[in-house]
Every structure is written in structure tokens, then in C-alpha cells.
Coordinates of C-alpha atoms and ligand atoms in Angstrom, one line a residue:
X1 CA -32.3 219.2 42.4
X2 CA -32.3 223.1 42.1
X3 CA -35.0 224.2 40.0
X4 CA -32.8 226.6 38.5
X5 CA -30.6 224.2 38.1
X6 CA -32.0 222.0 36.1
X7 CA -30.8 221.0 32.5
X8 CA -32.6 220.0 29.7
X9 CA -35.2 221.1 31.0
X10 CA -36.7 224.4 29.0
X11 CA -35.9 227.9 30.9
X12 CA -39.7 229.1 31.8
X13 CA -40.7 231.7 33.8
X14 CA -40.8 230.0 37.0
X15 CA -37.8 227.8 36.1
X16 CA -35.1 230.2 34.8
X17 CA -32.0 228.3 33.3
X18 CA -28.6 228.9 34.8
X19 CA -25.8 230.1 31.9
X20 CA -23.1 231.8 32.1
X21 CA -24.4 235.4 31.9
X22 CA -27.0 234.8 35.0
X23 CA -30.3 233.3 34.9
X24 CA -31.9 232.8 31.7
X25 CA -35.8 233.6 31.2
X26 CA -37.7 232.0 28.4
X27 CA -41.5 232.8 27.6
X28 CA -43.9 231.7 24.5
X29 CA -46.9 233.5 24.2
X30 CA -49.8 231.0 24.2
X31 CA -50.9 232.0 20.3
X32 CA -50.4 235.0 18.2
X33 CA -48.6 237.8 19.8
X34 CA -48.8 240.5 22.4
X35 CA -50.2 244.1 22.7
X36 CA -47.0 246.8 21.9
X37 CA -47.7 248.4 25.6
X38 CA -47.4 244.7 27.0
X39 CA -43.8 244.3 24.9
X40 CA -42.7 247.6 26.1
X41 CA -43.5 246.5 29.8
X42 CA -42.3 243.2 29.3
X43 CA -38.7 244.9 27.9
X44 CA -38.6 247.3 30.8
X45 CA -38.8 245.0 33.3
X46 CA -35.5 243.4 31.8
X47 CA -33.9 245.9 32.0
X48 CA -35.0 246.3 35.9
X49 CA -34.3 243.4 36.5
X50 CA -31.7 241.7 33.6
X51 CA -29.3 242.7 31.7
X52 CA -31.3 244.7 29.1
X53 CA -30.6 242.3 26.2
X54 CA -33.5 240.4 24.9
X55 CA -33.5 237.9 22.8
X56 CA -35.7 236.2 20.7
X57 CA -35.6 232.4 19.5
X58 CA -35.1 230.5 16.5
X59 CA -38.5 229.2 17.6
X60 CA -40.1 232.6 18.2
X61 CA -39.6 232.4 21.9
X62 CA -38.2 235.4 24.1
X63 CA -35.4 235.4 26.5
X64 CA -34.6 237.6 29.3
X65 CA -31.0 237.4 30.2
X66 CA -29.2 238.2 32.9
X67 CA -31.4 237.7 36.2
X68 CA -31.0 236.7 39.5
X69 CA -33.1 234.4 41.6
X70 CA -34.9 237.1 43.3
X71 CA -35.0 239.4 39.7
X72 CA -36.3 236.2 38.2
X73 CA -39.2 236.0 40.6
X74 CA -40.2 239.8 40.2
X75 CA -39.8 239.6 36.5
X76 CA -42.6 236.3 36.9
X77 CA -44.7 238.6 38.7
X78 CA -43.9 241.7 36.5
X79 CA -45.2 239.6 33.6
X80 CA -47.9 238.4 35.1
X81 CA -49.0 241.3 35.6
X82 CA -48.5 242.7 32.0
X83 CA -51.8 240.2 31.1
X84 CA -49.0 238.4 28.6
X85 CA -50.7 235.1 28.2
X86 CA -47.5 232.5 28.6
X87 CA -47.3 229.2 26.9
X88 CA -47.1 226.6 30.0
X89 CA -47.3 222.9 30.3
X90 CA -46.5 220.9 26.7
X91 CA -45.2 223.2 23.9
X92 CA -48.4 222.8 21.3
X93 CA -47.2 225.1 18.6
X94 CA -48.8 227.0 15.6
X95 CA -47.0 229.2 13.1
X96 CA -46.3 232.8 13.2
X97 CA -49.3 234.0 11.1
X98 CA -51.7 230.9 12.2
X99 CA -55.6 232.3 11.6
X100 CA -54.2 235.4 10.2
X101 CA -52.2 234.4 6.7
X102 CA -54.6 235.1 3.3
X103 CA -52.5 232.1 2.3
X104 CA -53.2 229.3 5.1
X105 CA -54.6 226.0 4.1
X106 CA -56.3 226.0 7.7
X107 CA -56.2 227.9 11.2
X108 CA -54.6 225.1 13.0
X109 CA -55.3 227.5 16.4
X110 CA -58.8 225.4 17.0
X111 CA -57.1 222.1 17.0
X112 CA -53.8 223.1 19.4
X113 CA -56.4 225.0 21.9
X114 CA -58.2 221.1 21.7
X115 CA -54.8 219.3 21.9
X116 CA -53.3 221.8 24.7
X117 CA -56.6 221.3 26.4
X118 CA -56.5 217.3 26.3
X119 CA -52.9 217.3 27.0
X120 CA -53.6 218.9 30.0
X121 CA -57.0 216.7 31.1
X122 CA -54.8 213.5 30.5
X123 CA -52.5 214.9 33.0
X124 CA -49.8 214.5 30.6
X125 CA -47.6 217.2 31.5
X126 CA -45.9 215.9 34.6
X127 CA -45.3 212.3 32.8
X128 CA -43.8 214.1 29.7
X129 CA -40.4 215.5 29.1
X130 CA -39.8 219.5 28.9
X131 CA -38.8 219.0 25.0
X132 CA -41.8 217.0 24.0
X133 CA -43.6 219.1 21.5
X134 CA -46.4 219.2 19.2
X135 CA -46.5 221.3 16.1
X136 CA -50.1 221.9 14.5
X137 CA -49.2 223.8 11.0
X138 CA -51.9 225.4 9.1
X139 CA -49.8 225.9 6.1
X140 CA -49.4 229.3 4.5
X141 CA -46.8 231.3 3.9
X142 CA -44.1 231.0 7.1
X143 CA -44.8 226.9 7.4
X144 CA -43.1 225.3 10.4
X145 CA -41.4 222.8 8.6
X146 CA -37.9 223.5 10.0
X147 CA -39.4 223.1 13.7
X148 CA -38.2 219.9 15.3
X149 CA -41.3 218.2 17.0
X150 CA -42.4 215.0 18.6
X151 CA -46.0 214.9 17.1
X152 CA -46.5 217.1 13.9
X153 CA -49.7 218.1 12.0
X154 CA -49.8 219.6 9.0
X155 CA -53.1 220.9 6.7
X156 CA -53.0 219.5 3.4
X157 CA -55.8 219.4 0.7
X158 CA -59.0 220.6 0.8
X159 CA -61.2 220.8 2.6
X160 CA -58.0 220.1 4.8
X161 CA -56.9 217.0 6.3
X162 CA -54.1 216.7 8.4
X163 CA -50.6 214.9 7.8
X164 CA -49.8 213.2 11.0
X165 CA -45.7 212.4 11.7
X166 CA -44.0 211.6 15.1
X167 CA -40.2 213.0 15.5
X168 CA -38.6 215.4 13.5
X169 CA -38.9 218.4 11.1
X170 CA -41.6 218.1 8.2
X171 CA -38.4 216.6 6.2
X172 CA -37.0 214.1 8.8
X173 CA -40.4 212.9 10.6
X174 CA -41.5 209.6 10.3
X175 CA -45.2 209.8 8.4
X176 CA -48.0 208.1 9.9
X177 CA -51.1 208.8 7.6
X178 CA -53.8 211.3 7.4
X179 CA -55.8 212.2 9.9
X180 CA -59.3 214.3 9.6
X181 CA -59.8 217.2 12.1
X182 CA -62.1 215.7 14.3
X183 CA -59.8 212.5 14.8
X184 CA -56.6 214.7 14.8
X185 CA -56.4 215.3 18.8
X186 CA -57.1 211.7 19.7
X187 CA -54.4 210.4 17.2
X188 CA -52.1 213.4 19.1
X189 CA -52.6 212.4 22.7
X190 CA -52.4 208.5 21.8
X191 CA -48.7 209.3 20.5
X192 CA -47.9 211.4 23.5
X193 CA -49.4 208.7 26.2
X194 CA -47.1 206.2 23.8
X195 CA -43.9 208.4 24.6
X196 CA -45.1 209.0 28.5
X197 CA -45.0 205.4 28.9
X198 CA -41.7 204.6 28.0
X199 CA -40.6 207.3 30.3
X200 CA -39.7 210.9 31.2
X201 CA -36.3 210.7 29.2
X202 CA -38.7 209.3 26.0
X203 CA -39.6 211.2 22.6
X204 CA -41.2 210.4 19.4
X205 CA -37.9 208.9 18.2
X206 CA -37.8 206.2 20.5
X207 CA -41.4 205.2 18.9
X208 CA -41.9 202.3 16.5
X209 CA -44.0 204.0 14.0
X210 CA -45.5 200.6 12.5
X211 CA -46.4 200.0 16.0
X212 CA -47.7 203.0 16.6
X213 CA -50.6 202.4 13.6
X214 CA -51.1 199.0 14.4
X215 CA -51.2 198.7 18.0
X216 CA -51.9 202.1 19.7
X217 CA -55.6 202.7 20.9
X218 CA -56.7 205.4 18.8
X219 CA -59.8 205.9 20.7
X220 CA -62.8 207.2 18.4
X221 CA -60.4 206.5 15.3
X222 CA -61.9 205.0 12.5
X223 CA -59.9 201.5 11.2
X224 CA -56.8 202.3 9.1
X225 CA -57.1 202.6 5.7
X226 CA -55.0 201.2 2.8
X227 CA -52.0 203.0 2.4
X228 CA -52.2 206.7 0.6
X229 CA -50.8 205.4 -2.2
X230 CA -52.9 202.6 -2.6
X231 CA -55.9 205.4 -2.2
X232 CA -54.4 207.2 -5.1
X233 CA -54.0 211.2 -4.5
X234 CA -57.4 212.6 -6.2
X235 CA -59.5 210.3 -3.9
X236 CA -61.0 211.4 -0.5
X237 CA -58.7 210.7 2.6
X238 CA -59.5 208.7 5.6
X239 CA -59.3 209.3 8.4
X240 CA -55.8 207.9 9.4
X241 CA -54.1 206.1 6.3
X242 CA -51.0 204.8 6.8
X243 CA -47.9 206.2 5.0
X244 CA -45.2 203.0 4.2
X245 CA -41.9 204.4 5.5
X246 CA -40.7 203.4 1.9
X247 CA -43.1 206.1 0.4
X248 CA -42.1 209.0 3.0
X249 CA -43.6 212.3 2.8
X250 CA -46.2 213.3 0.2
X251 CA -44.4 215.6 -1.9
X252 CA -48.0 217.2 -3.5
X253 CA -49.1 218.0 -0.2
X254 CA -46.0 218.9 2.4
X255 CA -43.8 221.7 1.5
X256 CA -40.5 221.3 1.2
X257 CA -38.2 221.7 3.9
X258 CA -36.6 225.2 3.3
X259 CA -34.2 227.2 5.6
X260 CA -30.8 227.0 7.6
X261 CA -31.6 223.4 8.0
X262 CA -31.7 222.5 4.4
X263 CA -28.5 224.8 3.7
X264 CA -30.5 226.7 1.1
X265 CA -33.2 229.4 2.4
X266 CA -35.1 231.4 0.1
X267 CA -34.7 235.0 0.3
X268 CA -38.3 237.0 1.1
X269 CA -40.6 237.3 -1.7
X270 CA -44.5 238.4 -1.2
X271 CA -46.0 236.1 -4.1
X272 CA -43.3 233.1 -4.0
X273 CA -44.7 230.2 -2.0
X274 CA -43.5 229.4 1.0
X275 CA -40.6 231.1 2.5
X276 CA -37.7 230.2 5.6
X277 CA -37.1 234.0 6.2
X278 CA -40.2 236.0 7.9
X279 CA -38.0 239.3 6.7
X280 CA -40.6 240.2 4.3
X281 CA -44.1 241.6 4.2
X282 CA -46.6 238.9 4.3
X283 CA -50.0 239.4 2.6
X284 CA -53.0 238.6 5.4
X285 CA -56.7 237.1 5.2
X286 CA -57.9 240.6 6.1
X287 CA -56.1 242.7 3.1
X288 CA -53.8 244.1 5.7
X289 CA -49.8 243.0 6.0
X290 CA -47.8 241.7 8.8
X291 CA -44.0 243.1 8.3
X292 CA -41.7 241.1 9.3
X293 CA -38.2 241.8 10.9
X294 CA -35.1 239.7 12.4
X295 CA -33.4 240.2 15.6
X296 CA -29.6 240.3 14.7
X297 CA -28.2 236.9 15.5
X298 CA -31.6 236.5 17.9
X299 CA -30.7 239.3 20.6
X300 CA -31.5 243.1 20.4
X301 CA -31.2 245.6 23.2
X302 CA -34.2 246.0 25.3
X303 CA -34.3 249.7 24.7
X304 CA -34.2 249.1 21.1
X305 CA -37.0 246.9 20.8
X306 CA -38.9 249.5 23.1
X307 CA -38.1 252.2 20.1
X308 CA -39.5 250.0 17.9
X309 CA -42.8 249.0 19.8
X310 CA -43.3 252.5 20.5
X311 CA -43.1 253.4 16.8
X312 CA -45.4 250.1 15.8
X313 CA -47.9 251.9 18.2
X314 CA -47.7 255.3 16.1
X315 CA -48.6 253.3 13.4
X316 CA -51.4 251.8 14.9
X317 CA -50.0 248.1 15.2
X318 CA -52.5 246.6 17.4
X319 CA -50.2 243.2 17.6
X320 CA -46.7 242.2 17.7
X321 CA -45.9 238.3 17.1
X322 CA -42.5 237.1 18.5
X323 CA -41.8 234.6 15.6
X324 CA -39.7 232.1 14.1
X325 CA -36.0 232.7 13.0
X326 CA -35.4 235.3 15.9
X327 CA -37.8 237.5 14.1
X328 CA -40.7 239.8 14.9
X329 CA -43.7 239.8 13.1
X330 CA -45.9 243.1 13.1
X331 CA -49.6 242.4 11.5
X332 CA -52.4 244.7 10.7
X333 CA -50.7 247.4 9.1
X334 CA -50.6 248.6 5.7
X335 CA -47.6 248.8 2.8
X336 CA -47.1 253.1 4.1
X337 CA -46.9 252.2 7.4
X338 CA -44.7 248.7 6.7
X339 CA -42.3 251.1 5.3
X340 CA -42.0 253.5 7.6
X341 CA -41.7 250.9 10.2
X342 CA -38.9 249.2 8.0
X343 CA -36.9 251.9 7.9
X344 CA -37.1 252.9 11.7
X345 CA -36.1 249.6 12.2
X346 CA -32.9 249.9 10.1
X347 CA -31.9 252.7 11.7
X348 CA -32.1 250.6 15.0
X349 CA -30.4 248.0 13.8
X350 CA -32.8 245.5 13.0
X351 CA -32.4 242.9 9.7
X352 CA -34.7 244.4 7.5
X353 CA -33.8 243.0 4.5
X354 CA -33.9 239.0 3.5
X355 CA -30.3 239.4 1.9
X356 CA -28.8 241.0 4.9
X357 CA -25.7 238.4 5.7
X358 CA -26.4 238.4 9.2
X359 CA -29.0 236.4 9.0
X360 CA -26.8 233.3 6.9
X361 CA -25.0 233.8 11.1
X362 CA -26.3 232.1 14.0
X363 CA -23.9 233.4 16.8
X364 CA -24.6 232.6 20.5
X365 CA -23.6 235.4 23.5
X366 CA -20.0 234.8 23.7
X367 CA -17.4 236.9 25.5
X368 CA -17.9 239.3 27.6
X369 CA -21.9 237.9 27.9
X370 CA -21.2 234.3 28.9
X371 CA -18.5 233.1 31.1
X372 CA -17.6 230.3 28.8
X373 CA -17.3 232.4 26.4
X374 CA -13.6 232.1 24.4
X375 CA -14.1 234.6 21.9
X376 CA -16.5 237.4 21.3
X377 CA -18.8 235.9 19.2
X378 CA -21.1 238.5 18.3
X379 CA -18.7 241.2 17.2
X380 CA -16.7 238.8 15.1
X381 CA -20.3 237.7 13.7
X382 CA -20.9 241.3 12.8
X383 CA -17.3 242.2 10.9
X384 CA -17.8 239.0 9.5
X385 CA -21.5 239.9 7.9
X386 CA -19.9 243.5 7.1
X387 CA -16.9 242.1 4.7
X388 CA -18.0 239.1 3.8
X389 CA -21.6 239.1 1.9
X390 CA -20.4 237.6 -0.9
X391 CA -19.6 234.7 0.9
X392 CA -22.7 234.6 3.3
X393 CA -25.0 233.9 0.1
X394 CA -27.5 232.8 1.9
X395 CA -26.8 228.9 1.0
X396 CA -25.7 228.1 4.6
X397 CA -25.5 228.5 7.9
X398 CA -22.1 229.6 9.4
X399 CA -22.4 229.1 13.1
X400 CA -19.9 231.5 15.5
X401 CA -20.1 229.4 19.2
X402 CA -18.2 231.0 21.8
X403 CA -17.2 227.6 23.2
X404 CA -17.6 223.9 22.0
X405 CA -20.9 223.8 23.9
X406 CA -22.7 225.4 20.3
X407 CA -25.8 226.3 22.5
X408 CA -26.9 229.0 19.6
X409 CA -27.0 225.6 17.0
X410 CA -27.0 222.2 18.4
X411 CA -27.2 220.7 15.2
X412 CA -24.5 220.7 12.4
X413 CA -23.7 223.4 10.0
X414 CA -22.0 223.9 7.2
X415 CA -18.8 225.8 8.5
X416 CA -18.6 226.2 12.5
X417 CA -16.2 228.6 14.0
X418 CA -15.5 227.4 17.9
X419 CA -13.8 229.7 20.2
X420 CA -10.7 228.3 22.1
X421 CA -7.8 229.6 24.2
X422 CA -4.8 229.9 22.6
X423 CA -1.3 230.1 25.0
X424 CA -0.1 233.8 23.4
X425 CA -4.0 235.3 22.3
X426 CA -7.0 236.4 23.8
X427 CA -9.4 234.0 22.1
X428 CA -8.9 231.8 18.5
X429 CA -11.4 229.8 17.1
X430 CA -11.1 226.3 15.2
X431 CA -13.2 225.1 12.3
X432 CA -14.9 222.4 11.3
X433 CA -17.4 221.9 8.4
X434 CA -20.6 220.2 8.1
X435 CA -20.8 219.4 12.2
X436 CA -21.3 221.0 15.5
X437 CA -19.2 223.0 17.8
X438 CA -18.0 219.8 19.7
X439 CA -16.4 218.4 16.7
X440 CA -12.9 217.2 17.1
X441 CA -12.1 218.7 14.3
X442 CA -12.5 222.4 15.5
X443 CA -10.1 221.4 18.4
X444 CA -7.5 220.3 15.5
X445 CA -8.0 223.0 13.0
X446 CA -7.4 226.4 15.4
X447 CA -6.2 230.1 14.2
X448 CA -4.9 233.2 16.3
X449 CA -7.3 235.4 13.6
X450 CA -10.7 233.6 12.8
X451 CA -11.5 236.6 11.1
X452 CA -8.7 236.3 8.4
X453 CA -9.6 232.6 8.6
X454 CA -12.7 233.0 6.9
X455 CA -11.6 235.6 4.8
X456 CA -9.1 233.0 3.4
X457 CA -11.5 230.9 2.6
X458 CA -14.3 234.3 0.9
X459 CA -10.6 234.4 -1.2
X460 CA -10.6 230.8 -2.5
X461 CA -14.7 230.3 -2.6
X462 CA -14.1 233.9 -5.1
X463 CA -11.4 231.9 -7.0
X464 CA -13.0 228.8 -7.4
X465 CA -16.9 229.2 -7.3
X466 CA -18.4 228.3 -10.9
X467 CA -20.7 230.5 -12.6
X468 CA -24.7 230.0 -11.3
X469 CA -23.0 227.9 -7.9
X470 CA -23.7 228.7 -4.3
X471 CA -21.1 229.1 -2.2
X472 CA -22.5 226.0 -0.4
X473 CA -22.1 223.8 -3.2
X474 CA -18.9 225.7 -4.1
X475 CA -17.8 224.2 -0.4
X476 CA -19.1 220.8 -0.7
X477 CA -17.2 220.4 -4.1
X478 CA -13.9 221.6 -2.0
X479 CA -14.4 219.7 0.4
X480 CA -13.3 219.9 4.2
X481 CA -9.4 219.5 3.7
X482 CA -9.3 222.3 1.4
X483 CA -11.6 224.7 3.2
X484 CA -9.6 223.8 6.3
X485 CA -6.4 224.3 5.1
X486 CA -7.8 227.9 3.2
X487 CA -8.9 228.6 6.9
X488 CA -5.5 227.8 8.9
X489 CA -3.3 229.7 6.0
X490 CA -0.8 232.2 7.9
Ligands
SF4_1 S1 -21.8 228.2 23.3 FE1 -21.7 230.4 23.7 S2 -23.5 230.8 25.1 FE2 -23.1 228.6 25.1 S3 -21.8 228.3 26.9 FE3 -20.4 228.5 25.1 S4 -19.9 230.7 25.0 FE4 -21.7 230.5 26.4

């Protein structure tokens, strides 16, 4: 098969995904960020050679849209020659602010360098798929708990010992146990040779996790201990203790899961713990800040993000850290020189504050960008954030998908518009709540006008939303039948 043709695969570099806007273009720098020059460069060169909008991940990778084969390939060398150091070979992340963040239990970047460089001696890239991940989280104040991986790691106590779950985010992944540092890449590489061998289509979810305690060589791991709870909390961990499914994750130690995925993301706050929204100003090890700003709906004209590099530079921003929630991070500067940054940003049209609606939207391209694109997603996400804050409080996600293929949120959320053609209009949308873009029920439940769809339903959550209620709970106690018929009134 077509290298660029490939699905499910992820759209690196030197294998640029086909959508319907051209060739897709996906890098991850290795750790931290890159130089402001090397962002400039890297935005130029899309615009030679894409179509000038750049986007930036949920998982703080970038995208360059738009490309051709043969742009694709200059873009590769372009890159290369830029110096950006691009994540290849099994995704090993670390957070945003990893060995940076005055408030990290640990700098996880020792133990990914050791697990990317393991992964790689084991050969294990060509026998895994291209979504198996690892996620080493040091803690701190952006955690990575929202991040779906195969194999997680997360610091906890101190001196820090590392949780160690298989398959999911820090809410939804199966605990294994503890594991010390030292033992911490061995335990990693045994789950990944576990997935390799039941195939390239395999991830961590297809693992048994009693299984993988009991049976798995842990090569160089000490014998499993009794089970955390049985160890009681205030005693010294072993090195791998088993966590009963029954007793789940250890609330004193893992942070909770917060953000779009648990419908209720805390808005930016420099001394609150820790936070789903990098638009803030983070507090760093060295007394500097890293400020932190959101793409709208992930994607930001190349030229703009040049403006804004080239004004990070004036500053004397050494550093600029692509980072989770379509967000860029800028560390090393201090609070003048955050603020004058904020504000240039604003004027740019960057989110640059935590309550800005636009970031309660996940929109993908849409019409005119993708081909499959039924309505134009964007712009409706953007009249939507401009007369609607009340309703975009921040307590869910509403996703705007161009077409039932919901590539800008594959998993549910709590109201889904879905663009469709209509017989007499240009492009309506259907509804559904608490599922995906493919849901039948945004096939059943389709409007001419999503826009006064949803302002039906900012009407009747302003009618019917009690005193101290989100407007997510507000719609859960409505439930879908009257939402949906709020959303279809004429
Ligand atoms: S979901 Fe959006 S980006 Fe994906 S194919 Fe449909 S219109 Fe295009």
C-alpha cells in the first residue's frame, strides 16, 4: 500500500496522511520545544509548500496542511534542515513543562530518553502499531492525565515512585502497581513486547492485566509485592506492587482526571493544583513563567503564528513548546513580558484567556478546507463562541464535525453538531448528545440552521438551569429528548 495512503497509521513527516484538504503533515518534537527562528522557518515553509494553516494538536503535535507529495518531501527536507529534533519511532511522551515546572513531582525526561532508547534496541518499532504510546508524567501543574496511552507512568510520592497502568487515560487505565525508577523501563518494554506479540493491530487493551503481573518476564524486577493496600499508604513502595482492579487508582497519589474528557475543565488559575487548560501562566523551577496560549479550535494561520514567534523573540523567549489542548506554551519569560505577549496574542487572535468559549469547541476543518466537509465548521464554531458564552460554560465539550467522520473528536461529547446535506440548503447539521459524529441519532435529528439550533437550546438551558448548575448537568437533567427537540424547534 501507498505510504501516503495509509490509515491509522499516524501522519509523520515521511508518511503524510491523505485528507480531504491535501496531504496532512504531523511532527512532535522529541521533548520540550523549539527555538522561535526554527518555528518561524518551520511556518514559512508551509506556507511554501501548504496551505498556510497550521495546526496544532490536542496532544501538542503540529500539522501542516495542505501538501502535495512532492511539497511533502521538500517540507521533510526543509525541516530537517531547521535542526527541529522530530519525535520518530514509538510515541514516548512527557508533559508540556516536563523538567521545567517549579511544581513537578519528577522530570520524567530521564526515564522516556531510557524507554525511547530501549524501545528502539528491542527493535520494537517495526513490530508495534503507529498508535502504541507510552506516557511518562512527571506530575506538576499541566499532568497528562487526559492523554490516552498504552503504557502510562506517573510520579507519585516522594522521593517519587512511579504508577504503572496499561491502556487508557490516568482515569480509565487499568493499574498495575508501583514501580521504582530504576525498574520503571524494564516493566515498560515487557508490556510493549506483551502487545508486539499479539500482533501489529494489538494495544494495551487487548492485555490481561492479572496476566501481565503474574506471568510477564519482568527482567531485573524484583518479586511482586502484596497489594498497595495491603502495604498501607505511609509505608515505602516496592518496586512493582500490584493494584487489585477492585481498588483502581490511588486517589492520594494520581490526580484526577480533569478536562474535556471529564466534561468539567477547570478554568486557569497560577496557585490551584492541577489544571486541563495550559491558557494560563505557569510558575517554573527557575522563578521564570511559561505563558501559555490556545490555537483557536487547534489551527492558526501560519503568518500569524510567525507574528507571534517574532514577538516571543523581542521578548527574549528562548523556547516555544507546542503543547497539549492545541496550545503553545512560551517558558522563560517573566510576568511584563507574559503580558505583553498576551495581549499581542489577542490581537492576533489567539485564546488568551481560560474562559474564552472557544476553547469549550473542538471543531475540525470543514467546508471549504476538507472535501467532505458538509458545513463550514469553523465559522459556525466561531458565531457560535461569539453569542453563546453563556452556554459554552466551560462544563463540556460541544464538538462541530464537518461530516460524520468526527476526525477533530473521535470520542463522545456531550452535544455533537454533524454536518449533512440537506435537498433545498447548502449544508445542515444534526445533533446528538453524549456520542460521536457517527451516531444515528445526528442522521435523525437534522436542522436547515444549526446555528439557531443551538441557540434554541442557550434559550431553554437559560430557562431551566438551577442556581450554582453547569450547563452540563443542566443537560444531563434534560436529557436528550428534550435537548433534541429544543434543537429541531422551527
Ligand atoms: S470530520 Fe471534518 S475534517 Fe474529517 S473528513 Fe469530515 S469534514 Fe473533513
Amino acid at each position: 500500500m501507498n505510504a501516503f495512503a495509509r490509515r491509522g497509521a499516524c501522519p509523520a513527516l515521511s508518511t503524510p496522511m491523505q485528507t480531504g484538504d491535501g496531504l496532512l503533515a504531523r511532527l512532535h518534537t522529541v521533548a520540550g520545544g523549539l527555538p522561535p527562528k526554527a518555528l518561524i522557518g518551520l511556518c514559512e515553509s508551509a506556507l511554501r509548500h501548504g496551505n498556510g494553516i497550521i495546526d496544532v494538536t490536542a496532544r501538542g503535535s503540529i500539522q501542516i496542511r495542505g501538501l502535495t507529495p512532492s511539497s511533502a518531501r521538500e517540507l521533510a527536507r526543509e525541516v530537517a534542515v531547521l535542526e527541529i529534533d522530530v519525535r520518530t519511532g514509538v510515541p514516548v511522551e512527557t508533559g508540556p513543562l516536563a523538567g521545567i515546572d517549579a511544581q513537578e513531582i519528577a522530570d520524567p525526561r530521564p526515564l522516556a530518553n531510557e524507554i525511547r532508547a530501549a524501545i528502539e534496541k528491542a527493535g520494537l518499532g517495526a513490530r508495534l502499531g503507529p498508535k502504541v504510546s507510552v506516557v511518562v508524567d512527571g506530575g506538576g501543574r499541566l499532568p497528562m492525565d487526559a492523554v490516552l496511552a498504552d503504557v502510562r507512568l506517573a510520579a507519585c510520592g516522594n522521593p517519587a515512585t512511579w504508577h504503572l497502568a496499561i491502556g487508557g487515560t490516568a482515569a480509565s487505565a487499568r493499574p498495575l502497581g508501583f514501580v521504582e525508577e530504576a525498574q520503571a523501563c524494564a516493566a515498560t518494554i515487557a508490556i510493549l513486547e506483551a502487545i508486539a506479540a499479539l500482533g501489529r493491530e494489538a494495544r494495551a487493551r487487548d492485555l490481561d492485566a492479572q496476566r501481565i503481573v503474574a506471568e510477564i518476564p519482568l527482567s531485573g524486577l524484583p518479586a511482586i509485592s502484596p497489594t498497595r493496600g495491603e502495604n498501607g499508604l505511609g509505608e515505602t513502595l516496592s518496586p512493582i506492587s500490584v493494584v487489585a482492579d477492585a481498588e483502581l487508582t490511588p486517589k492520594l497519589l494520581l490526580f484526577p482526571l480533569v478536562g474535556e474528557m471529564a466534561g468539567r475543565p477547570e478554568r486557569g488559575n497560577l496557585q490551584a493544583g492541577p489544571t486541563s487548560t495550559p491558557v494560563s501562566m505557569f510558575p517554573l523551577a527557575d522563578g521564570t513563567l511559561a505563558l501559555g496560549l490556545a490555537l483557536p479550535f487547534g489551527s492558526m494561520p501560519a503568518e500569524s503564528i510567525i507574528a507571534l514567534a517574532q514577538g516571543a523573540i523581542a521578548l527574549g523567549a528562548a523556547e516555544i513548546r507546542p503543547a497539549l489542548a492545541r496550545s503553545l506554551l512560551f517558558p522563560g519569560m517573566s510576568a511584563d513580558a507574559c503580558g505583553t505577549l498576551r495581549q499581542a496574542a489577542a490581537s492576533l487572535g489567539f485564546v488568551t484567556d481560560a474562559a474564552d468559549p472557544r476553547l469549550s469547541i473542538v471543531a475540525c476543518p470543514g467546508a471549504p478546507a476538507c472535501a467532505s466537509g458538509k458545513i463550514a465548521t469553523r465559522s459556525l464554531a466561531e458565531r457560535m463562541a461569539a453569542h453563546h458564552a453563556d452556554l459554552l460554560d466551560g462544563s463540556f465539550t460541544l464538538h462541530v464535525s464537518g461530516c460524520a467522520k468526527g476526525c477533530a473528536h473521535p470520542a463522545p461529547t456531550t452535544l455533537t453538531l454533524v454536518g449533512h446535506d440537506l435537498d433545498d440548503h447548502d449544508g445542515g447539521a444534526g445533533i446528538a448528545l453524549d456520542a460521536t459524529a457517527r451516531a444515528p441519532a445526528a442522521e435523525a435529528h437534522v436542522v436547515a440552521d444549526a446555528q439557531a439550533g443551538i441557540a434554541h437550546i442557550a434559550s431553554l438551558v437559560q430557562d431551566m438551569r438551577h442556581a450554582d448548575e453547569t450547563v452540563a448537568a443542566c443537560l444531563a437533567r434534560l436529557g436528550a429528548t428534550t435537548v433534541t427537540t429544543a434543537f429541531m424547534q422551527e
